[in-house]
């Protein structure tokens, strides 16, 4: 136990407030999903996408109690310690490492590739993708090395700007709304709607399990659950609104856009003087994607350092970033592969974000549960 | 060739930043892991710079989940 106590003390140094935690989660949820989700859902559910988004938000909020329960169980120590306690030392270490590498680390690889693809296809068309990935990663490395506190403060500082710009975006898009775009309702039955909901649930609504690993770093542990819930609600709600807006404004032709929300931003104009503001929207997405990526990077590396009992996680930031660049280039050889990968990812996220925590919860209950707090 | 030179320069800078600190603090386990991951990243980067085809880790994920994904796909058709 002495070793674990030391860890507790070490972790005790990093503390963010519940408010900052909520903001980090909200930004994380908007993250790269705001770019990808509208197109991913509309290919499947067409004009009924709006139903899928609401279903996904409800389901996404319903799984939170599970994450909050688990998070509270290790809020005084850390995630790795908890898995080791439940599964035994070695099996626990293997499972924790497997989870960290196959979930947060892969999400980080995919997120990095998303922003690279967005930049090279929409904004900086002649720039090699490697250059963009390296520039983004250098900021992320800086964030991760500075630690969670500066990252949370940066997110807190950016948050009002993100909200104001998003509200401006939503208000200016309103005049373009055409309700005929969502008719006929349920033309193809319920199944495509369910399929689209599954995609949206998997990405990003099953990802807060990763964020629950930050529970030990939040000041008032008892408020963690509420903070997580608020964050997911804000982030999820924004995602739902933006997705519905793209379908209401652009209709089913959105399928022809790789990034419907960006196409929507291009439409926005106020008279003849406020035009081409899409780059401002793109800047919001850089911020949200940066926060998402930095959190994933930080959580994966700190997690790996905890599994291997390292004293300093910072030395891992550069080597792992160096690995992320070739891996994210390798991940998707072409756009068709991404299409094929989406259903696979949905299942993977269900396993990692639902079945895995459910199993942990069951083992926890069988071992005596939350009655006696250690 | 330029890409490989770039990768090697980057690796040299990374070593210059982190290794002295690790050595001074005598963090040997960290140093081993650091070296291992750095080597892996360097090799992967160089292999990619030379346009050599290697296995995509995402293919393994597809291999594992393909049967279940197909099942869901047919059910929701």
CSV table of C-alpha atoms in Angstrom, one decimal:
chain,number,residue,atom,x,y,z
A,1,UNK,CA,0.0,0.0,0.0
A,2,UNK,CA,2.9,2.4,0.6
A,3,UNK,CA,3.6,2.6,-3.1
A,4,UNK,CA,-0.1,3.4,-3.8
A,5,UNK,CA,-0.1,6.0,-1.0
A,6,UNK,CA,2.9,7.7,-2.6
A,7,UNK,CA,1.0,7.8,-5.9
A,8,UNK,CA,-2.0,9.3,-4.2
A,9,UNK,CA,0.2,12.0,-2.8
A,10,UNK,CA,1.9,12.6,-6.2
A,11,UNK,CA,-1.5,12.8,-7.9
A,12,UNK,CA,-2.7,15.1,-5.2
A,13,UNK,CA,-0.6,17.9,-6.5
A,14,UNK,CA,-2.6,18.2,-9.7
A,15,UNK,CA,-6.0,19.6,-9.0
A,16,UNK,CA,-8.5,21.2,-11.3
A,17,UNK,CA,-11.8,22.6,-10.3
A,18,UNK,CA,-15.1,20.9,-11.0
A,19,UNK,CA,-16.0,23.8,-13.3
A,20,UNK,CA,-12.8,23.3,-15.3
A,21,UNK,CA,-13.5,19.6,-15.5
A,22,UNK,CA,-17.0,20.2,-16.9
A,23,UNK,CA,-15.5,22.6,-19.5
A,24,UNK,CA,-12.8,20.2,-20.5
A,25,UNK,CA,-15.4,17.5,-21.0
A,26,UNK,CA,-17.8,19.7,-23.0
A,27,UNK,CA,-14.9,20.8,-25.3
A,28,UNK,CA,-13.8,17.2,-25.6
A,29,UNK,CA,-17.2,16.1,-26.7
A,30,UNK,CA,-17.4,18.8,-29.4
A,31,UNK,CA,-13.8,17.9,-30.4
A,32,UNK,CA,-13.4,16.4,-33.8
A,33,UNK,CA,-17.0,15.0,-33.8
A,34,UNK,CA,-18.3,18.4,-34.9
A,35,UNK,CA,-16.5,17.9,-38.2
A,36,UNK,CA,-17.1,14.2,-38.8
A,37,UNK,CA,-20.4,13.3,-37.2
A,38,UNK,CA,-22.9,15.2,-39.4
A,39,UNK,CA,-21.6,13.5,-42.6
A,40,UNK,CA,-21.2,10.1,-40.9
A,41,UNK,CA,-24.8,10.1,-39.6
A,42,UNK,CA,-26.4,11.6,-42.7
A,43,UNK,CA,-24.9,9.0,-45.0
A,44,UNK,CA,-26.8,6.4,-43.0
A,45,UNK,CA,-30.0,8.1,-41.7
A,46,UNK,CA,-30.5,10.8,-44.4
A,47,UNK,CA,-33.3,13.2,-43.4
A,48,UNK,CA,-34.0,11.3,-40.2
A,49,UNK,CA,-30.6,12.1,-38.7
A,50,UNK,CA,-32.2,14.5,-36.2
A,51,UNK,CA,-34.0,11.5,-34.5
A,52,UNK,CA,-30.7,9.6,-34.3
A,53,UNK,CA,-28.9,12.5,-32.6
A,54,UNK,CA,-31.6,12.8,-29.9
A,55,UNK,CA,-31.6,9.1,-29.3
A,56,UNK,CA,-27.8,9.1,-29.0
A,57,UNK,CA,-27.8,12.0,-26.6
A,58,UNK,CA,-30.3,10.3,-24.3
A,59,UNK,CA,-28.4,7.0,-24.4
A,60,UNK,CA,-25.1,8.8,-23.9
A,61,UNK,CA,-26.5,10.4,-20.7
A,62,UNK,CA,-27.9,7.1,-19.5
A,63,UNK,CA,-24.5,5.4,-19.5
A,64,UNK,CA,-22.9,8.1,-17.4
A,65,UNK,CA,-24.0,6.7,-14.0
A,66,UNK,CA,-21.8,3.7,-14.8
A,67,UNK,CA,-18.7,5.8,-15.5
A,68,UNK,CA,-19.5,8.0,-12.4
A,69,UNK,CA,-19.7,4.9,-10.2
A,70,UNK,CA,-16.4,3.6,-11.5
A,71,UNK,CA,-14.8,7.0,-11.3
A,72,UNK,CA,-15.8,7.5,-7.7
A,73,UNK,CA,-14.4,4.1,-6.8
A,74,UNK,CA,-10.9,5.2,-7.8
A,75,UNK,CA,-11.2,8.9,-7.2
A,76,UNK,CA,-8.8,8.7,-4.2
A,77,UNK,CA,-6.1,6.8,-6.2
A,78,UNK,CA,-6.1,6.1,-10.0
A,79,UNK,CA,-7.7,4.1,-12.7
A,80,UNK,CA,-4.7,1.6,-13.0
A,81,UNK,CA,-4.7,1.0,-9.2
A,82,UNK,CA,-8.4,0.2,-9.4
A,83,UNK,CA,-8.1,-2.3,-12.3
A,84,UNK,CA,-5.2,-3.9,-10.5
A,85,UNK,CA,-7.2,-4.2,-7.3
A,86,UNK,CA,-10.1,-5.8,-9.2
A,87,UNK,CA,-8.2,-8.2,-11.4
A,88,UNK,CA,-5.0,-8.8,-9.6
A,89,UNK,CA,-1.7,-7.2,-10.2
A,90,UNK,CA,-0.5,-8.7,-13.4
A,91,UNK,CA,-3.8,-9.3,-15.2
A,92,UNK,CA,-4.8,-5.8,-14.1
A,93,UNK,CA,-1.6,-4.3,-15.6
A,94,UNK,CA,-2.2,-6.1,-18.9
A,95,UNK,CA,-5.8,-5.2,-19.1
A,96,UNK,CA,-5.1,-1.5,-18.2
A,97,UNK,CA,-2.4,-1.3,-20.8
A,98,UNK,CA,-4.5,-2.9,-23.4
A,99,UNK,CA,-7.4,-0.5,-22.7
A,100,UNK,CA,-5.1,2.5,-22.8
A,101,UNK,CA,-3.5,1.5,-26.1
A,102,UNK,CA,-6.6,0.4,-27.9
A,103,UNK,CA,-8.9,3.1,-26.7
A,104,UNK,CA,-7.5,6.5,-25.8
A,105,UNK,CA,-4.4,6.1,-27.9
A,106,UNK,CA,-6.3,5.0,-31.0
A,107,UNK,CA,-8.8,7.8,-30.5
A,108,UNK,CA,-5.8,10.1,-30.4
A,109,UNK,CA,-4.4,8.7,-33.6
A,110,UNK,CA,-7.8,9.1,-35.4
A,111,UNK,CA,-8.4,12.6,-34.0
A,112,UNK,CA,-5.0,13.7,-35.2
A,113,UNK,CA,-5.7,12.2,-38.7
A,114,UNK,CA,-9.1,14.0,-38.8
A,115,UNK,CA,-7.7,17.4,-38.3
A,116,UNK,CA,-4.9,16.7,-40.8
A,117,UNK,CA,-7.4,15.6,-43.4
A,118,UNK,CA,-9.6,18.6,-42.7
A,119,UNK,CA,-6.8,21.0,-43.1
A,120,UNK,CA,-5.3,19.4,-46.3
A,121,UNK,CA,-8.7,19.1,-48.1
A,122,UNK,CA,-10.4,22.3,-47.0
A,123,UNK,CA,-7.9,25.0,-46.0
A,124,UNK,CA,-4.2,24.4,-46.7
A,125,UNK,CA,-4.6,22.3,-49.8
A,126,UNK,CA,-1.0,22.3,-50.9
A,127,UNK,CA,0.6,21.7,-47.6
A,128,UNK,CA,1.8,18.2,-46.9
A,129,UNK,CA,-0.3,16.5,-44.1
A,130,UNK,CA,2.9,15.7,-42.1
A,131,UNK,CA,3.6,19.4,-41.6
A,132,UNK,CA,0.2,20.0,-40.1
A,133,UNK,CA,0.3,16.9,-37.9
A,134,UNK,CA,3.7,17.9,-36.5
A,135,UNK,CA,2.6,21.5,-35.8
A,136,UNK,CA,-0.5,20.4,-34.0
A,137,UNK,CA,1.4,17.7,-32.1
A,138,UNK,CA,4.0,20.1,-30.9
A,139,UNK,CA,1.4,22.2,-29.2
A,140,UNK,CA,-0.2,19.1,-27.8
A,141,UNK,CA,3.2,17.9,-26.4
A,142,UNK,CA,3.7,21.3,-24.8
A,143,UNK,CA,0.2,21.1,-23.2
A,144,UNK,CA,0.8,17.5,-22.0
A,145,UNK,CA,4.2,18.4,-20.5
A,146,UNK,CA,2.9,21.4,-18.7
A,147,UNK,CA,0.2,19.1,-17.2
A,148,UNK,CA,-3.5,19.1,-16.6
A,149,UNK,CA,-3.8,22.4,-14.7
A,150,UNK,CA,-2.5,24.7,-17.5
A,151,UNK,CA,-4.6,22.8,-20.0
A,152,UNK,CA,-7.7,23.2,-17.9
A,153,UNK,CA,-7.1,26.9,-17.5
A,154,UNK,CA,-6.5,27.3,-21.2
A,155,UNK,CA,-9.8,25.5,-21.9
A,156,UNK,CA,-11.6,27.7,-19.4
A,157,UNK,CA,-10.2,30.7,-21.1
A,158,UNK,CA,-11.2,29.5,-24.6
A,159,UNK,CA,-14.7,28.3,-23.5
A,160,UNK,CA,-16.5,31.7,-23.7
A,161,UNK,CA,-15.1,32.3,-27.2
A,162,UNK,CA,-16.2,28.9,-28.4
A,163,UNK,CA,-19.7,29.4,-27.0
A,164,UNK,CA,-20.1,32.9,-28.3
A,165,UNK,CA,-18.9,31.9,-31.8
A,166,UNK,CA,-21.1,28.8,-31.8
A,167,UNK,CA,-24.2,30.8,-30.8
A,168,UNK,CA,-23.4,33.4,-33.5
A,169,UNK,CA,-23.0,30.5,-36.0
A,170,UNK,CA,-26.3,29.0,-35.0
A,171,UNK,CA,-28.2,32.3,-35.0
A,172,UNK,CA,-26.8,33.3,-38.4
A,173,UNK,CA,-27.7,29.9,-39.9
A,174,UNK,CA,-31.3,30.2,-38.7
A,175,UNK,CA,-32.7,32.2,-41.7
A,176,UNK,CA,-31.5,29.4,-44.0
A,177,UNK,CA,-33.5,26.7,-42.3
A,178,UNK,CA,-36.0,24.8,-44.5
A,179,UNK,CA,-38.2,22.3,-42.6
A,180,UNK,CA,-39.0,20.5,-45.9
A,181,UNK,CA,-35.5,19.1,-45.6
A,182,UNK,CA,-36.5,16.7,-42.8
A,183,UNK,CA,-39.5,15.3,-44.7
A,184,UNK,CA,-40.6,12.6,-45.2
A,185,UNK,CA,-40.1,11.4,-41.7
A,186,UNK,CA,-38.9,7.7,-41.3
A,187,UNK,CA,-39.1,7.1,-45.0
A,188,UNK,CA,-36.7,4.1,-44.7
A,189,UNK,CA,-38.0,2.8,-41.4
A,190,UNK,CA,-36.4,2.7,-38.0
A,191,UNK,CA,-33.3,0.7,-38.8
A,192,UNK,CA,-31.1,3.3,-40.5
A,193,UNK,CA,-32.0,5.7,-37.6
A,194,UNK,CA,-30.9,3.1,-35.1
A,195,UNK,CA,-27.7,2.5,-37.0
A,196,UNK,CA,-26.9,6.2,-37.1
A,197,UNK,CA,-27.6,6.4,-33.4
A,198,UNK,CA,-25.2,3.6,-32.7
A,199,UNK,CA,-22.5,5.5,-34.7
A,200,UNK,CA,-23.1,8.6,-32.7
A,201,UNK,CA,-23.3,6.8,-29.4
A,202,UNK,CA,-20.0,5.2,-30.1
A,203,UNK,CA,-18.4,8.5,-31.1
A,204,UNK,CA,-18.2,10.4,-28.8
A,205,UNK,CA,-20.8,9.4,-26.2
A,206,UNK,CA,-19.0,6.3,-25.0
A,207,UNK,CA,-15.7,8.1,-24.7
A,208,UNK,CA,-16.3,9.8,-21.3
A,209,UNK,CA,-15.0,6.5,-19.7
A,210,UNK,CA,-11.6,7.9,-20.7
A,211,UNK,CA,-12.4,11.2,-19.1
A,212,UNK,CA,-13.5,9.5,-15.9
A,213,UNK,CA,-9.8,8.7,-15.5
A,214,UNK,CA,-9.3,12.3,-14.6
A,215,UNK,CA,-11.6,11.9,-11.5
A,216,UNK,CA,-8.6,11.8,-9.1
A,217,UNK,CA,-7.3,15.1,-10.4
A,218,UNK,CA,-10.4,17.1,-9.6
A,219,UNK,CA,-10.6,19.1,-6.4
A,220,UNK,CA,-14.0,18.3,-4.9
A,221,UNK,CA,-14.3,14.6,-5.6
A,222,UNK,CA,-18.0,14.5,-4.5
A,223,UNK,CA,-19.0,16.9,-7.3
A,224,UNK,CA,-17.2,14.8,-10.0
A,225,UNK,CA,-20.4,13.0,-11.1
A,226,UNK,CA,-22.3,16.2,-11.5
A,227,UNK,CA,-19.4,17.8,-13.4
A,228,UNK,CA,-19.1,14.9,-15.8
A,229,UNK,CA,-22.8,14.9,-16.4
A,230,UNK,CA,-22.9,18.7,-17.0
A,231,UNK,CA,-20.0,18.5,-19.4
A,232,UNK,CA,-21.4,15.7,-21.5
A,233,UNK,CA,-24.8,17.4,-21.5
A,234,UNK,CA,-23.4,20.7,-22.8
A,235,UNK,CA,-21.0,19.1,-25.3
A,236,UNK,CA,-23.6,16.6,-26.5
A,237,UNK,CA,-26.3,19.2,-26.8
A,238,UNK,CA,-24.1,21.4,-29.0
A,239,UNK,CA,-23.3,18.5,-31.2
A,240,UNK,CA,-27.0,17.6,-31.5
A,241,UNK,CA,-27.9,21.2,-32.4
A,242,UNK,CA,-25.1,21.6,-35.0
A,243,UNK,CA,-26.0,18.2,-36.6
A,244,UNK,CA,-29.7,19.0,-36.8
A,245,UNK,CA,-28.8,22.4,-38.2
A,246,UNK,CA,-26.7,21.0,-41.0
A,247,UNK,CA,-29.6,18.8,-42.1
A,248,UNK,CA,-32.2,21.6,-41.8
A,249,UNK,CA,-30.1,24.0,-43.9
A,250,UNK,CA,-28.3,21.8,-46.3
A,251,UNK,CA,-30.8,18.9,-46.6
A,252,UNK,CA,-29.8,15.5,-47.8
A,253,UNK,CA,-27.3,17.0,-50.2
A,254,UNK,CA,-25.0,17.2,-47.2
A,255,UNK,CA,-23.9,13.7,-48.2
A,256,UNK,CA,-21.9,15.3,-50.9
A,257,UNK,CA,-19.9,17.3,-48.4
A,258,UNK,CA,-17.1,15.7,-46.4
A,259,UNK,CA,-17.6,18.3,-43.7
A,260,UNK,CA,-21.2,19.5,-43.6
A,261,UNK,CA,-20.7,21.8,-40.6
A,262,UNK,CA,-17.9,23.6,-42.5
A,263,UNK,CA,-20.1,23.8,-45.6
A,264,UNK,CA,-22.8,25.3,-43.4
A,265,UNK,CA,-20.3,27.9,-42.1
A,266,UNK,CA,-19.5,28.9,-45.7
A,267,UNK,CA,-23.2,29.7,-46.3
A,268,UNK,CA,-23.4,32.1,-43.4
A,269,UNK,CA,-23.4,35.8,-44.3
A,270,UNK,CA,-24.8,38.9,-42.8
A,271,UNK,CA,-25.7,41.4,-45.5
A,272,UNK,CA,-22.7,41.9,-47.7
A,273,UNK,CA,-20.2,42.9,-45.1
A,274,UNK,CA,-19.9,39.7,-43.0
A,275,UNK,CA,-19.0,37.0,-45.4
A,276,UNK,CA,-16.5,34.1,-45.5
A,277,UNK,CA,-16.5,33.7,-41.8
A,278,UNK,CA,-16.0,30.0,-42.1
A,279,UNK,CA,-12.3,30.3,-41.1
A,280,UNK,CA,-13.5,31.7,-37.7
A,281,UNK,CA,-15.5,28.5,-37.3
A,282,UNK,CA,-12.5,26.5,-38.3
A,283,UNK,CA,-10.5,28.2,-35.5
A,284,UNK,CA,-13.1,27.0,-32.9
A,285,UNK,CA,-12.6,23.5,-34.2
A,286,UNK,CA,-8.8,23.8,-33.9
A,287,UNK,CA,-9.3,24.7,-30.3
A,288,UNK,CA,-11.8,21.9,-29.5
A,289,UNK,CA,-9.7,19.4,-31.4
A,290,UNK,CA,-6.5,20.6,-29.6
A,291,UNK,CA,-8.2,20.2,-26.2
A,292,UNK,CA,-9.5,16.8,-27.2
A,293,UNK,CA,-6.2,15.6,-28.5
A,294,UNK,CA,-4.2,17.0,-25.6
A,295,UNK,CA,-6.5,15.3,-23.1
A,296,UNK,CA,-6.3,12.0,-24.9
A,297,UNK,CA,-2.5,12.3,-25.2
A,298,UNK,CA,-2.2,13.3,-21.5
A,299,UNK,CA,-4.5,10.5,-20.3
A,300,UNK,CA,-2.8,7.8,-22.4
A,301,UNK,CA,0.7,8.7,-21.3
A,302,UNK,CA,0.0,9.3,-17.7
A,303,UNK,CA,-2.0,6.0,-17.7
A,304,UNK,CA,0.9,4.1,-19.3
A,305,UNK,CA,3.3,5.7,-16.8
A,306,UNK,CA,1.1,4.5,-13.9
A,307,UNK,CA,0.8,1.0,-15.2
A,308,UNK,CA,4.6,0.8,-15.5
A,309,UNK,CA,5.2,2.6,-12.2
A,310,UNK,CA,7.2,5.3,-13.8
A,311,UNK,CA,8.1,8.4,-11.7
A,312,UNK,CA,7.9,10.8,-14.6
A,313,UNK,CA,5.4,10.7,-17.5
A,314,UNK,CA,7.0,13.7,-19.3
A,315,UNK,CA,9.8,11.7,-20.8
A,316,UNK,CA,7.3,9.6,-22.8
A,317,UNK,CA,5.6,12.6,-24.5
A,318,UNK,CA,8.2,13.0,-27.3
A,319,UNK,CA,8.7,9.3,-28.2
A,320,UNK,CA,4.9,8.7,-28.3
A,321,UNK,CA,4.2,11.8,-30.3
A,322,UNK,CA,6.9,10.6,-32.7
A,323,UNK,CA,5.0,7.3,-33.0
A,324,UNK,CA,1.6,9.0,-33.5
A,325,UNK,CA,2.6,10.8,-36.7
A,326,UNK,CA,3.4,7.7,-38.8
A,327,UNK,CA,0.6,5.7,-37.2
A,328,UNK,CA,-2.0,8.3,-38.0
A,329,UNK,CA,-0.8,8.4,-41.6
A,330,UNK,CA,-0.9,4.6,-41.7
A,331,UNK,CA,-4.3,4.4,-40.2
A,332,UNK,CA,-6.4,5.4,-43.2
A,333,UNK,CA,-4.8,4.7,-46.6
A,334,UNK,CA,-7.9,6.3,-48.3
A,335,UNK,CA,-11.4,7.6,-47.9
A,336,UNK,CA,-13.0,4.3,-48.7
A,337,UNK,CA,-11.2,2.7,-45.8
A,338,UNK,CA,-12.7,5.2,-43.4
A,339,UNK,CA,-16.2,4.1,-44.6
A,340,UNK,CA,-15.3,0.5,-44.0
A,341,UNK,CA,-13.8,1.4,-40.6
A,342,UNK,CA,-16.9,3.2,-39.2
A,343,UNK,CA,-19.0,0.1,-38.3
A,344,UNK,CA,-15.9,-1.6,-36.9
A,345,UNK,CA,-15.1,1.4,-34.7
A,346,UNK,CA,-18.7,1.4,-33.5
A,347,UNK,CA,-18.4,-2.1,-32.1
A,348,UNK,CA,-14.9,-1.4,-30.7
A,349,UNK,CA,-16.2,1.7,-28.8
A,350,UNK,CA,-19.2,-0.4,-27.5
A,351,UNK,CA,-16.8,-3.0,-26.2
A,352,UNK,CA,-14.4,-0.5,-24.6
A,353,UNK,CA,-16.9,2.1,-23.5
A,354,UNK,CA,-19.7,0.0,-22.4
A,355,UNK,CA,-19.0,-3.8,-22.0
A,356,UNK,CA,-15.6,-3.2,-20.4
A,357,UNK,CA,-16.9,-0.8,-17.7
A,358,UNK,CA,-19.9,-3.0,-17.2
A,359,UNK,CA,-17.7,-6.0,-16.5
A,360,UNK,CA,-15.6,-3.9,-14.1
A,361,UNK,CA,-18.8,-2.8,-12.3
A,362,UNK,CA,-20.0,-6.4,-12.0
A,363,UNK,CA,-16.6,-7.6,-10.6
A,364,UNK,CA,-16.7,-4.6,-8.2
A,365,UNK,CA,-20.2,-5.6,-7.0
A,366,UNK,CA,-19.2,-9.3,-6.6
A,367,UNK,CA,-16.1,-8.2,-4.6
A,368,UNK,CA,-18.3,-6.3,-2.1
A,369,UNK,CA,-19.0,-3.1,-4.0
A,370,UNK,CA,-19.1,0.4,-2.7
A,371,UNK,CA,-20.3,-0.6,0.8
A,372,UNK,CA,-16.9,-0.4,2.4
A,373,UNK,CA,-15.0,2.5,1.1
A,374,UNK,CA,-11.3,1.8,1.2
B,1,UNK,CA,16.4,11.5,-48.1
B,2,UNK,CA,15.5,14.9,-46.9
B,3,UNK,CA,12.6,13.4,-44.9
B,4,UNK,CA,14.9,10.9,-43.2
B,5,UNK,CA,17.4,13.7,-42.4
B,6,UNK,CA,14.5,15.6,-40.9
B,7,UNK,CA,13.4,12.7,-38.8
B,8,UNK,CA,17.0,12.1,-37.5
B,9,UNK,CA,17.4,15.8,-36.7
B,10,UNK,CA,14.1,15.7,-34.8
B,11,UNK,CA,15.2,12.6,-32.9
B,12,UNK,CA,18.5,14.2,-32.0
B,13,UNK,CA,16.7,17.3,-30.6
B,14,UNK,CA,14.4,15.0,-28.6
B,15,UNK,CA,17.4,13.1,-27.1
B,16,UNK,CA,19.1,16.4,-26.3
B,17,UNK,CA,16.0,17.7,-24.5
B,18,UNK,CA,15.1,14.6,-22.4
B,19,UNK,CA,18.1,12.3,-22.0
B,20,UNK,CA,20.3,14.6,-19.8
B,21,UNK,CA,17.4,15.1,-17.4
B,22,UNK,CA,16.7,11.4,-17.2
B,23,UNK,CA,20.3,10.6,-16.6
B,24,UNK,CA,20.7,13.2,-14.0
B,25,UNK,CA,17.7,12.0,-12.1
B,26,UNK,CA,18.9,8.4,-12.5
B,27,UNK,CA,15.5,7.3,-13.9
B,28,UNK,CA,16.7,4.2,-15.7
B,29,UNK,CA,13.4,2.5,-16.3
B,30,UNK,CA,12.1,5.7,-17.9
B,31,UNK,CA,15.3,5.9,-20.0
B,32,UNK,CA,14.8,2.4,-21.3
B,33,UNK,CA,11.2,2.9,-22.3
B,34,UNK,CA,12.1,6.3,-23.8
B,35,UNK,CA,14.8,4.7,-25.9
B,36,UNK,CA,12.6,1.8,-27.0
B,37,UNK,CA,9.7,4.0,-28.1
B,38,UNK,CA,12.0,6.5,-29.7
B,39,UNK,CA,13.7,3.8,-31.8
B,40,UNK,CA,10.3,2.4,-32.7
B,41,UNK,CA,9.0,5.8,-33.8
B,42,UNK,CA,12.2,6.5,-35.8
B,43,UNK,CA,12.1,3.2,-37.6
B,44,UNK,CA,8.4,3.6,-38.4
B,45,UNK,CA,9.0,7.2,-39.7
B,46,UNK,CA,11.9,6.1,-41.9
B,47,UNK,CA,10.0,3.1,-43.3
B,48,UNK,CA,7.2,5.4,-44.2
B,49,UNK,CA,9.6,8.0,-45.7
B,50,UNK,CA,10.9,5.2,-48.0
B,51,UNK,CA,7.4,4.3,-49.0
B,52,UNK,CA,7.7,0.7,-47.8
B,53,UNK,CA,4.3,-1.0,-47.4
B,54,UNK,CA,3.8,-2.2,-43.8
B,55,UNK,CA,0.8,-3.7,-42.0
B,56,UNK,CA,-1.8,-1.2,-40.8
B,57,UNK,CA,-2.7,-1.7,-37.1
B,58,UNK,CA,-6.3,-0.8,-37.9
B,59,UNK,CA,-6.5,-3.9,-40.1
B,60,UNK,CA,-6.1,-6.0,-36.9
B,61,UNK,CA,-9.0,-4.2,-35.3
B,62,UNK,CA,-11.1,-4.8,-38.4
B,63,UNK,CA,-10.0,-8.5,-38.3
B,64,UNK,CA,-11.2,-8.8,-34.7
B,65,UNK,CA,-14.5,-7.1,-35.0
B,66,UNK,CA,-15.5,-7.9,-38.6
B,67,UNK,CA,-17.8,-10.9,-37.7
B,68,UNK,CA,-19.7,-8.9,-35.1
B,69,UNK,CA,-19.9,-5.8,-37.3
B,70,UNK,CA,-21.2,-7.8,-40.2
B,71,UNK,CA,-23.9,-9.3,-37.9
B,72,UNK,CA,-25.0,-5.9,-36.8
B,73,UNK,CA,-24.9,-4.6,-40.3
B,74,UNK,CA,-27.2,-7.4,-41.6
B,75,UNK,CA,-29.5,-7.0,-38.7
B,76,UNK,CA,-29.9,-3.2,-39.3
B,77,UNK,CA,-30.2,-3.5,-43.1
